[in-house]
Amino acid sequence: MRTTQRNAVTLTGNPTGQPMVFAHGYGCDQNMWRHVAPAFADSHRLVLFDHVGNGRSDLSAYDDDRYSSLDGYADDVLEILHENDLWDVVFVGHSVSSMIGVIAANKEPERFARLVLIGPSPRYINEAGGGYQGGFDKPDIDSLLDSLDSNYLGWSSTMAPVIMGNPDRPELGAELTNSFCRTDPEIAKKFARVTFLSDNRDDLLKLRTPALIMQCSDDVIAPAMVGDYVHKHTAGSTLVHLNATGHCPNLSAPEETIDAMKAWL
């Protein structure tokens, strides 16, 4: 199947169970779910994959036009569901993949049963006049992207520990740094622009699939006010505040992440 090679799709768990699709965040790969996904193996059919440009994906499949917006990544998700005949899907998206999941569920709602959104942000840039607060002013994002363009590896080693948080556990920041550094740098630069310049607030308003919003403490990428916004503007959603700090509870606090998901499911 085409997506198996393109997105390095792996299927494990209970072959007759409800499908649970895990989608990783920026600069990561499916390995980031290794502490969480196995907890659902007995009850669910586990579907893991890598976005094009990450992990074991097929780099030759990258297309500037297709991936010029998050819609292209959402289309990849839908193609994975089509080729593996997956319905009644529980989609678990971390960071930017939360919005990718929202877009996919809006396009084909009949495929999805529930969404788990970990550290979601529909827009990272603050709106002029204070109408919307995403956590970053436009010059901050411009500076971040310029730094990434000029020295991707240097940017990765500086930013990954900040994104991870948990400075008392430096091994976590080191793992995220190494993950960033394994990502194709040219694709990573383009994906960063698509991610940090996106505005998916209208997509939240259209969503009708039940959603769990998991909000970490001290998350510099998706602060608490953003989680509150997502909850307020997503019909029928549930908001859970985690004790976990930073932006990657799937690595820093997998047991709390699993417990919150199981309680809601």
Tab-separated table of N, CA, C and O in Angstrom, residues 107-202:
chain	number	residue	atom	x	y	z
A	107	LYS	N	-13.292	16.968	7.351
A	107	LYS	CA	-13.440	16.539	5.962
A	107	LYS	C	-14.251	15.258	5.838
A	107	LYS	O	-15.061	15.120	4.918
A	108	GLU	N	-14.031	14.306	6.748
A	108	GLU	CA	-14.742	13.027	6.689
A	108	GLU	C	-15.166	12.619	8.094
A	108	GLU	O	-14.607	11.686	8.683
A	109	PRO	N	-16.142	13.306	8.655
A	109	PRO	CA	-16.547	13.038	10.044
A	109	PRO	C	-17.036	11.616	10.283
A	109	PRO	O	-16.951	11.117	11.408
A	110	GLU	N	-17.536	10.973	9.227
A	110	GLU	CA	-18.062	9.616	9.393
A	110	GLU	C	-16.974	8.606	9.755
A	110	GLU	O	-17.267	7.516	10.243
A	111	ARG	N	-15.717	8.963	9.534
A	111	ARG	CA	-14.606	8.059	9.827
A	111	ARG	C	-14.195	8.092	11.304
A	111	ARG	O	-13.510	7.176	11.776
A	112	PHE	N	-14.545	9.154	12.014
A	112	PHE	CA	-13.976	9.412	13.331
A	112	PHE	C	-15.015	9.265	14.436
A	112	PHE	O	-16.143	9.735	14.315
A	113	ALA	N	-14.587	8.629	15.542
A	113	ALA	CA	-15.439	8.508	16.723
A	113	ALA	C	-15.080	9.564	17.756
A	113	ALA	O	-15.953	10.202	18.343
A	114	ARG	N	-13.787	9.772	17.980
A	114	ARG	CA	-13.324	10.718	18.992
A	114	ARG	C	-11.941	11.251	18.618
A	114	ARG	O	-11.186	10.582	17.907
A	115	LEU	N	-11.649	12.432	19.144
A	115	LEU	CA	-10.328	13.032	18.977
A	115	LEU	C	-9.724	13.286	20.352
A	115	LEU	O	-10.393	13.798	21.247
A	116	VAL	N	-8.455	12.944	20.505
A	116	VAL	CA	-7.686	13.294	21.698
A	116	VAL	C	-6.634	14.306	21.249
A	116	VAL	O	-5.756	13.986	20.442
A	117	LEU	N	-6.749	15.525	21.746
A	117	LEU	CA	-5.890	16.624	21.316
A	117	LEU	C	-4.944	16.990	22.455
A	117	LEU	O	-5.357	17.533	23.475
A	118	ILE	N	-3.662	16.702	22.287
A	118	ILE	CA	-2.662	16.924	23.331
A	118	ILE	C	-1.848	18.168	22.999
A	118	ILE	O	-1.129	18.207	21.999
A	119	GLY	N	-1.992	19.197	23.824
A	119	GLY	CA	-1.276	20.445	23.584
A	119	GLY	C	-1.669	21.132	22.295
A	119	GLY	O	-0.801	21.615	21.565
A	120	PRO	N	-2.979	21.224	21.982
A	120	PRO	CA	-3.391	21.819	20.707
A	120	PRO	C	-3.280	23.338	20.707
A	120	PRO	O	-3.399	23.985	21.752
A	121	SER	N	-3.037	23.884	19.520
A	121	SER	CA	-3.094	25.338	19.338
A	121	SER	C	-3.604	25.620	17.934
A	121	SER	O	-2.999	25.175	16.951
A	122	PRO	N	-4.708	26.362	17.813
A	122	PRO	CA	-5.238	26.665	16.485
A	122	PRO	C	-4.501	27.822	15.814
A	122	PRO	O	-4.590	28.000	14.609
A	123	ARG	N	-3.782	28.614	16.625
A	123	ARG	CA	-3.022	29.745	16.097
A	123	ARG	C	-1.986	30.146	17.147
A	123	ARG	O	-2.325	30.380	18.311
A	124	TYR	N	-0.734	30.228	16.724
A	124	TYR	CA	0.341	30.515	17.672
A	124	TYR	C	0.579	32.010	17.844
A	124	TYR	O	1.168	32.445	18.840
A	125	ILE	N	0.119	32.804	16.896
A	125	ILE	CA	0.417	34.237	16.891
A	125	ILE	C	-0.719	35.030	17.523
A	125	ILE	O	-1.889	34.829	17.192
A	126	ASN	N	-0.359	35.928	18.428
A	126	ASN	CA	-1.341	36.816	19.048
A	126	ASN	C	-1.978	37.714	17.999
A	126	ASN	O	-1.321	38.152	17.052
A	127	GLU	N	-3.244	37.997	18.178
A	127	GLU	CA	-3.952	38.896	17.279
A	127	GLU	C	-3.755	40.331	17.743
A	127	GLU	O	-3.790	40.616	18.942
A	128	ALA	N	-3.551	41.225	16.799
A	128	ALA	CA	-3.375	42.635	17.135
A	128	ALA	C	-4.588	43.151	17.901
A	128	ALA	O	-5.730	42.840	17.563
A	129	GLY	N	-4.340	43.916	18.948
A	129	GLY	CA	-5.431	44.455	19.744
A	129	GLY	C	-5.891	43.532	20.851
A	129	GLY	O	-6.814	43.858	21.597
A	130	GLY	N	-5.240	42.348	20.964
A	130	GLY	CA	-5.554	41.441	22.057
A	130	GLY	C	-6.797	40.611	21.866
A	130	GLY	O	-7.306	39.998	22.817
A	131	GLY	N	-7.325	40.553	20.632
A	131	GLY	CA	-8.525	39.759	20.401
A	131	GLY	C	-8.310	38.277	20.611
A	131	GLY	O	-9.201	37.566	21.057
A	132	TYR	N	-7.119	37.811	20.286
A	132	TYR	CA	-6.776	36.405	20.487
A	132	TYR	C	-5.334	36.335	20.967
A	132	TYR	O	-4.457	37.012	20.422
A	133	GLN	N	-5.096	35.504	21.958
A	133	GLN	CA	-3.757	35.322	22.501
A	133	GLN	C	-3.294	33.886	22.269
A	133	GLN	O	-3.809	32.950	22.866
A	134	GLY	N	-2.321	33.744	21.365
A	134	GLY	CA	-1.785	32.417	21.073
A	134	GLY	C	-0.464	32.128	21.753
A	134	GLY	O	0.043	31.007	21.674
A	135	GLY	N	0.097	33.154	22.396
A	135	GLY	CA	1.339	32.949	23.137
A	135	GLY	C	2.550	33.612	22.534
A	135	GLY	O	3.576	33.771	23.198
A	136	PHE	N	2.464	34.033	21.249
A	136	PHE	CA	3.617	34.627	20.567
A	136	PHE	C	3.196	35.871	19.794
A	136	PHE	O	2.165	35.860	19.116
A	137	ASP	N	3.993	36.909	19.862
A	137	ASP	CA	3.813	38.042	18.968
A	137	ASP	C	4.421	37.690	17.612
A	137	ASP	O	5.331	36.851	17.519
A	138	LYS	N	3.949	38.348	16.566
A	138	LYS	CA	4.433	38.035	15.214
A	138	LYS	C	5.949	38.171	15.090
A	138	LYS	O	6.601	37.294	14.489
A	139	PRO	N	6.573	39.231	15.632
A	139	PRO	CA	8.037	39.315	15.532
A	139	PRO	C	8.752	38.140	16.195
A	139	PRO	O	9.835	37.738	15.742
A	140	ASP	N	8.166	37.582	17.257
A	140	ASP	CA	8.775	36.422	17.914
A	140	ASP	C	8.785	35.210	16.987
A	140	ASP	O	9.778	34.483	16.899
A	141	ILE	N	7.671	34.988	16.303
A	141	ILE	CA	7.586	33.859	15.361
A	141	ILE	C	8.520	34.099	14.180
A	141	ILE	O	9.203	33.170	13.718
A	142	ASP	N	8.560	35.327	13.673
A	142	ASP	CA	9.475	35.634	12.560
A	142	ASP	C	10.915	35.357	12.952
A	142	ASP	O	11.692	34.782	12.168
A	143	SER	N	11.289	35.745	14.168
A	143	SER	CA	12.648	35.511	14.656
A	143	SER	C	12.931	34.023	14.805
A	143	SER	O	14.015	33.543	14.442
A	144	LEU	N	11.952	33.299	15.317
A	144	LEU	CA	12.100	31.850	15.473
A	144	LEU	C	12.332	31.183	14.127
A	144	LEU	O	13.213	30.328	13.980
A	145	LEU	N	11.535	31.575	13.135
A	145	LEU	CA	11.660	30.965	11.808
A	145	LEU	C	12.960	31.366	11.122
A	145	LEU	O	13.579	30.548	10.436
A	146	ASP	N	13.384	32.602	11.316
A	146	ASP	CA	14.666	33.031	10.734
A	146	ASP	C	15.823	32.254	11.346
A	146	ASP	O	16.757	31.841	10.639
A	147	SER	N	15.772	32.050	12.648
A	147	SER	CA	16.817	31.284	13.330
A	147	SER	C	16.835	29.845	12.845
A	147	SER	O	17.901	29.254	12.609
A	148	LEU	N	15.661	29.278	12.663
A	148	LEU	CA	15.556	27.909	12.180
A	148	LEU	C	16.108	27.795	10.762
A	148	LEU	O	16.816	26.836	10.433
A	149	ASP	N	15.815	28.789	9.924
A	149	ASP	CA	16.292	28.771	8.536
A	149	ASP	C	17.813	28.865	8.452
A	149	ASP	O	18.443	28.211	7.608
A	150	SER	N	18.395	29.668	9.306
A	150	SER	CA	19.829	29.926	9.205
A	150	SER	C	20.681	28.845	9.857
A	150	SER	O	21.816	28.603	9.443
A	151	ASN	N	20.150	28.178	10.885
A	151	ASN	CA	20.946	27.168	11.595
A	151	ASN	C	20.001	26.178	12.257
A	151	ASN	O	19.727	26.272	13.460
A	152	TYR	N	19.511	25.226	11.484
A	152	TYR	CA	18.495	24.304	11.985
A	152	TYR	C	19.009	23.474	13.155
A	152	TYR	O	18.308	23.304	14.161
A	153	LEU	N	20.221	22.957	13.059
A	153	LEU	CA	20.738	22.119	14.131
A	153	LEU	C	20.959	22.931	15.402
A	153	LEU	O	20.666	22.463	16.508
A	154	GLY	N	21.450	24.146	15.249
A	154	GLY	CA	21.629	25.012	16.405
A	154	GLY	C	20.294	25.375	17.034
A	154	GLY	O	20.152	25.392	18.263
A	155	TRP	N	19.308	25.670	16.181
A	155	TRP	CA	17.963	25.975	16.669
A	155	TRP	C	17.396	24.777	17.430
A	155	TRP	O	16.802	24.930	18.500
A	156	SER	N	17.599	23.585	16.901
A	156	SER	CA	17.071	22.378	17.531
A	156	SER	C	17.653	22.178	18.923
A	156	SER	O	16.925	21.877	19.880
A	157	SER	N	18.967	22.337	19.051
A	157	SER	CA	19.614	22.099	20.344
A	157	SER	C	19.215	23.144	21.370
A	157	SER	O	19.224	22.877	22.575
A	158	THR	N	18.837	24.341	20.898
A	158	THR	CA	18.411	25.407	21.807
A	158	THR	C	16.944	25.277	22.166
A	158	THR	O	16.557	25.400	23.341
A	159	MET	N	16.101	25.031	21.169
A	159	MET	CA	14.660	25.078	21.375
A	159	MET	C	14.063	23.791	21.934
A	159	MET	O	13.080	23.827	22.682
A	160	ALA	N	14.610	22.649	21.564
A	160	ALA	CA	14.004	21.381	22.003
A	160	ALA	C	13.884	21.286	23.527
A	160	ALA	O	12.816	20.919	24.036
A	161	PRO	N	14.940	21.623	24.288
A	161	PRO	CA	14.785	21.557	25.758
A	161	PRO	C	13.751	22.549	26.286
A	161	PRO	O	13.072	22.265	27.287
A	162	VAL	N	13.607	23.698	25.620
A	162	VAL	CA	12.604	24.685	26.037
A	162	VAL	C	11.205	24.141	25.784
A	162	VAL	O	10.298	24.266	26.627
A	163	ILE	N	11.010	23.540	24.633
A	163	ILE	CA	9.710	22.961	24.285
A	163	ILE	C	9.367	21.808	25.222
A	163	ILE	O	8.240	21.686	25.703
A	164	MET	N	10.348	20.971	25.506
A	164	MET	CA	10.126	19.821	26.379
A	164	MET	C	9.818	20.255	27.806
A	164	MET	O	8.978	19.657	28.499
A	165	GLY	N	10.455	21.344	28.263
A	165	GLY	CA	10.321	21.709	29.665
A	165	GLY	C	11.066	20.708	30.534
A	165	GLY	O	12.001	20.034	30.071
A	166	ASN	N	10.694	20.568	31.785
A	166	ASN	CA	11.321	19.594	32.675
A	166	ASN	C	12.849	19.721	32.705
A	166	ASN	O	13.573	18.757	32.419
A	167	PRO	N	13.369	20.916	33.030
A	167	PRO	CA	14.826	21.108	33.035
A	167	PRO	C	15.553	20.210	34.030
A	167	PRO	O	16.757	19.976	33.886
A	168	ASP	N	14.815	19.693	35.023
A	168	ASP	CA	15.421	18.780	35.987
A	168	ASP	C	15.601	17.374	35.418
A	168	ASP	O	16.194	16.506	36.073
A	169	ARG	N	15.082	17.160	34.208
A	169	ARG	CA	15.225	15.864	33.535
A	169	ARG	C	15.818	16.105	32.145
A	169	ARG	O	15.137	15.992	31.132
A	170	PRO	N	17.105	16.451	32.088
A	170	PRO	CA	17.729	16.855	30.814
A	170	PRO	C	17.705	15.780	29.742
A	170	PRO	O	17.801	16.081	28.553
A	171	GLU	N	17.550	14.528	30.160
A	171	GLU	CA	17.520	13.454	29.167
A	171	GLU	C	16.313	13.578	28.249
A	171	GLU	O	16.347	13.147	27.085
A	172	LEU	N	15.217	14.180	28.748
A	172	LEU	CA	14.034	14.370	27.914
A	172	LEU	C	14.294	15.407	26.831
A	172	LEU	O	13.941	15.224	25.663
A	173	GLY	N	14.917	16.524	27.222
A	173	GLY	CA	15.266	17.539	26.236
A	173	GLY	C	16.248	17.009	25.213
A	173	GLY	O	16.165	17.337	24.022
A	174	ALA	N	17.172	16.169	25.661
A	174	ALA	CA	18.150	15.584	24.741
A	174	ALA	C	17.468	14.665	23.737
A	174	ALA	O	17.836	14.648	22.549
A	175	GLU	N	16.461	13.914	24.189
A	175	GLU	CA	15.751	13.030	23.258
A	175	GLU	C	15.026	13.831	22.190
A	175	GLU	O	15.056	13.481	21.004
A	176	LEU	N	14.364	14.927	22.603
A	176	LEU	CA	13.655	15.745	21.623
A	176	LEU	C	14.634	16.426	20.674
A	176	LEU	O	14.379	16.529	19.471
A	177	THR	N	15.781	16.870	21.194
A	177	THR	CA	16.821	17.453	20.340
A	177	THR	C	17.261	16.456	19.280
A	177	THR	O	17.360	16.784	18.092
A	178	ASN	N	17.532	15.232	19.693
A	178	ASN	CA	17.974	14.197	18.754
A	178	ASN	C	16.898	13.898	17.720
A	178	ASN	O	17.203	13.639	16.546
A	179	SER	N	15.635	13.942	18.152
A	179	SER	CA	14.540	13.708	17.211
A	179	SER	C	14.496	14.811	16.165
A	179	SER	O	14.361	14.540	14.960
A	180	PHE	N	14.613	16.051	16.613
A	180	PHE	CA	14.646	17.177	15.674
A	180	PHE	C	15.789	17.006	14.679
A	180	PHE	O	15.630	17.270	13.474
A	181	CYS	N	16.936	16.579	15.183
A	181	CYS	CA	18.122	16.489	14.333
A	181	CYS	C	18.044	15.332	13.337
A	181	CYS	O	18.776	15.326	12.349
A	182	ARG	N	17.163	14.370	13.600
A	182	ARG	CA	16.969	13.264	12.645
A	182	ARG	C	15.999	13.640	11.530
A	182	ARG	O	15.907	12.931	10.528
A	183	THR	N	15.275	14.731	11.726
A	183	THR	CA	14.289	15.155	10.734
A	183	THR	C	14.989	15.828	9.564
A	183	THR	O	15.964	16.558	9.751
A	184	ASP	N	14.511	15.586	8.358
A	184	ASP	CA	15.101	16.237	7.183
A	184	ASP	C	15.038	17.753	7.369
A	184	ASP	O	13.942	18.319	7.511
A	185	PRO	N	16.184	18.454	7.389
A	185	PRO	CA	16.185	19.876	7.740
A	185	PRO	C	15.421	20.765	6.760
A	185	PRO	O	14.761	21.718	7.194
A	186	GLU	N	15.483	20.471	5.481
A	186	GLU	CA	14.784	21.321	4.511
A	186	GLU	C	13.269	21.193	4.650
A	186	GLU	O	12.536	22.176	4.590
A	187	ILE	N	12.813	19.965	4.845
A	187	ILE	CA	11.384	19.763	5.059
A	187	ILE	C	10.970	20.353	6.402
A	187	ILE	O	9.897	20.958	6.534
A	188	ALA	N	11.819	20.199	7.413
A	188	ALA	CA	11.508	20.725	8.748
A	188	ALA	C	11.329	22.240	8.711
A	188	ALA	O	10.455	22.786	9.405
A	189	LYS	N	12.136	22.922	7.927
A	189	LYS	CA	12.016	24.383	7.815
A	189	LYS	C	10.663	24.765	7.215
A	189	LYS	O	10.006	25.704	7.671
A	190	LYS	N	10.250	24.038	6.200
A	190	LYS	CA	8.959	24.326	5.551
A	190	LYS	C	7.791	23.974	6.467
A	190	LYS	O	6.811	24.717	6.552
A	191	PHE	N	7.917	22.833	7.156
A	191	PHE	CA	6.843	22.405	8.068
A	191	PHE	C	6.708	23.391	9.223
A	191	PHE	O	5.604	23.634	9.720
A	192	ALA	N	7.821	23.972	9.656
A	192	ALA	CA	7.769	24.963	10.735
A	192	ALA	C	6.939	26.170	10.316
A	192	ALA	O	6.132	26.688	11.101
A	193	ARG	N	7.131	26.633	9.093
A	193	ARG	CA	6.358	27.791	8.617
A	193	ARG	C	4.871	27.452	8.520
A	193	ARG	O	4.012	28.257	8.901
A	194	VAL	N	4.585	26.263	8.015
A	194	VAL	CA	3.189	25.840	7.917
A	194	VAL	C	2.572	25.755	9.320
A	194	VAL	O	1.426	26.186	9.540
A	195	THR	N	3.341	25.236	10.263
A	195	THR	CA	2.844	25.058	11.627
A	195	THR	C	2.628	26.392	12.326
A	195	THR	O	1.518	26.692	12.807
A	196	PHE	N	3.673	27.204	12.402
A	196	PHE	CA	3.635	28.400	13.245
A	196	PHE	C	2.905	29.579	12.607
A	196	PHE	O	2.578	30.546	13.296
A	197	LEU	N	2.625	29.496	11.317
A	197	LEU	CA	1.876	30.567	10.655
A	197	LEU	C	0.430	30.173	10.373
A	197	LEU	O	-0.310	30.933	9.767
A	198	SER	N	0.032	28.991	10.817
A	198	SER	CA	-1.323	28.508	10.521
A	198	SER	C	-2.362	29.199	11.399
A	198	SER	O	-2.057	29.737	12.471
A	199	ASP	N	-3.585	29.187	10.929
A	199	ASP	CA	-4.717	29.712	11.689
A	199	ASP	C	-5.897	28.779	11.447
A	199	ASP	O	-6.526	28.809	10.390
A	200	ASN	N	-6.180	27.928	12.430
A	200	ASN	CA	-7.221	26.917	12.286
A	200	ASN	C	-8.381	27.148	13.245
A	200	ASN	O	-9.103	26.219	13.607
A	201	ARG	N	-8.581	28.402	13.625
A	201	ARG	CA	-9.660	28.711	14.563
A	201	ARG	C	-11.029	28.392	13.978
A	201	ARG	O	-11.911	27.882	14.689
A	202	ASP	N	-11.222	28.651	12.700
A	202	ASP	CA	-12.511	28.336	12.085
A	202	ASP	C	-12.773	26.837	12.040
A	202	ASP	O	-13.934	26.394	12.100
